[in-house]
């Protein structure tokens, strides 16, 4: 006990090039440990303590070690989904020449540094790490789980191109999952990208990357559009999809969601996950959105008290997440609280709806100081201003595999209509929207699916009102209209 107390009271070690990594889970390889340090600079030595869950990592410079500790102190890295802890060591340098059990970790260090510094030749060093030489080819199969923000082809390109030249990408849905195939110029680049990105999230808590090697040795791409791209052939037609050039890399969502920003203390390193236009990574490959607190309750103000209702806010904010409760203030009807399912959905709603015109006023949305909306007590006067929608069948995002996650767009004058009965005609739909005060500027059914259509209204505000009024409109025989904002125009 006295010995433990002495360790606890020991002052922290001064900055050193050698870092002590603790609580490493079993199964972690030397390559995994080295990958923690690569974004900060060259890793010059590695010592794995077998059976103790610890390692020592030596960086080439003191500045690199300081940057690494500064970064990982607030943002604890994960190895095999378990947190590991990094601090300065008492050692000023590592000597591993005579250490037993260090052959494999040293081979991993040599192999990864070979990739890091541009030599993509296949080295025998990596074979010592368990035969992981890239004989499997250069095509990766990518599955994105828990998709909340839309994942576009350009986002995948910007993330994966940091590891080497991306030749081709093909995106598709299979087994209710968002998947993609991505081909690199060589197998070593594919191996390093998989090692660095597999299991990490594009955004905090969602869009998790699951990466494996495909059996395919070459991808065939016929069109350059928003679903497929051959970066070696700019002459391909765009086919049945959005023209590739129409998706600007800096704003793939139309209106920018929270961007992922590389910590200023982390210098960009060739081959590491450096700054991206759309997304940038934390040094370990764990990508997060800074500044999203855990609060899921929104404060919505400057509402029109004569027109706004709890149901209207439920439908509108429900475009960007599942709304659990809504409360319009009893004495200040122009202010409301909206409780989303989680903090990420709350932030998404703020990004898209703050500043939007609603019933003649510019609505303001921000995070509330409240953590939850309390339902009125029995006998308390409320006049129906507080509603609980937590079990509503109208939630768009209950199913984690729903394609609604892929179709989140800012408010626009063009609405996407779906679940249209075969008996409903163009004139029926135009008259329906006109009856709600909308000006119909354009309309077209989808060629391949007459259950869906696009309708263009006179303004964005008109479209917002129409969505609130007509989403879930009952056509009879238990058929209800679904209304969403569209990224397209007619």
mmCIF file of C-alpha atoms in Angstrom, residues 35 115 120 134 136 138-140 142 156 159-166 182-184 186-200 209-213 271-273 284-285 287:
data_model
loop_
_atom_site.group_PDB
_atom_site.id
_atom_site.type_symbol
_atom_site.label_atom_id
_atom_site.label_comp_id
_atom_site.label_asym_id
_atom_site.label_seq_id
_atom_site.Cartn_x
_atom_site.Cartn_y
_atom_site.Cartn_z
ATOM 1 C CA UNK A 35 -0.323 3.980 -35.821
ATOM 2 C CA UNK A 115 4.701 2.947 -45.779
ATOM 3 C CA UNK A 120 5.268 1.184 -51.036
ATOM 4 C CA UNK A 134 -1.092 -7.254 -49.219
ATOM 5 C CA UNK A 136 -5.130 -9.763 -51.158
ATOM 6 C CA UNK A 138 -5.944 -3.284 -53.783
ATOM 7 C CA UNK A 139 -9.778 -3.204 -53.602
ATOM 8 C CA UNK A 140 -11.405 -2.438 -50.247
ATOM 9 C CA UNK A 142 -16.383 -0.499 -47.028
ATOM 10 C CA UNK A 156 -15.055 8.825 -49.032
ATOM 11 C CA UNK A 159 -10.798 10.434 -46.419
ATOM 12 C CA UNK A 160 -9.197 7.550 -48.317
ATOM 13 C CA UNK A 161 -7.073 9.616 -50.702
ATOM 14 C CA UNK A 162 -4.934 10.706 -47.736
ATOM 15 C CA UNK A 163 -3.325 7.260 -47.858
ATOM 16 C CA UNK A 164 -2.603 7.081 -51.563
ATOM 17 C CA UNK A 165 -4.016 7.448 -55.054
ATOM 18 C CA UNK A 166 -7.661 6.322 -55.255
ATOM 19 C CA UNK A 182 -12.733 1.466 -53.398
ATOM 20 C CA UNK A 183 -9.702 0.616 -55.501
ATOM 21 C CA UNK A 184 -6.194 1.892 -54.763
ATOM 22 C CA UNK A 186 -1.505 -0.862 -55.028
ATOM 23 C CA UNK A 187 -2.143 -3.365 -52.262
ATOM 24 C CA UNK A 188 0.176 -1.812 -49.662
ATOM 25 C CA UNK A 189 -1.803 1.442 -49.700
ATOM 26 C CA UNK A 190 -5.029 -0.529 -49.284
ATOM 27 C CA UNK A 191 -3.523 -2.414 -46.348
ATOM 28 C CA UNK A 192 -2.397 0.768 -44.588
ATOM 29 C CA UNK A 193 -5.742 2.538 -45.144
ATOM 30 C CA UNK A 194 -7.615 -0.442 -43.718
ATOM 31 C CA UNK A 195 -5.300 -0.652 -40.711
ATOM 32 C CA UNK A 196 -5.751 3.036 -39.962
ATOM 33 C CA UNK A 197 -9.497 3.478 -40.572
ATOM 34 C CA UNK A 198 -11.276 0.202 -39.795
ATOM 35 C CA UNK A 199 -13.616 0.562 -36.814
ATOM 36 C CA UNK A 200 -13.402 4.359 -36.610
ATOM 37 C CA UNK A 209 -16.351 2.406 -40.997
ATOM 38 C CA UNK A 210 -16.082 -1.387 -41.309
ATOM 39 C CA UNK A 211 -13.393 -2.172 -43.874
ATOM 40 C CA UNK A 212 -12.300 -5.474 -45.369
ATOM 41 C CA UNK A 213 -10.581 -6.622 -48.546
ATOM 42 C CA UNK A 271 0.476 9.422 -45.493
ATOM 43 C CA UNK A 272 -1.328 10.223 -42.255
ATOM 44 C CA UNK A 273 -4.919 11.357 -41.947
ATOM 45 C CA UNK A 284 -5.798 8.066 -34.192
ATOM 46 C CA UNK A 285 -8.338 7.982 -36.991
ATOM 47 C CA UNK A 287 -13.048 11.445 -36.074
#
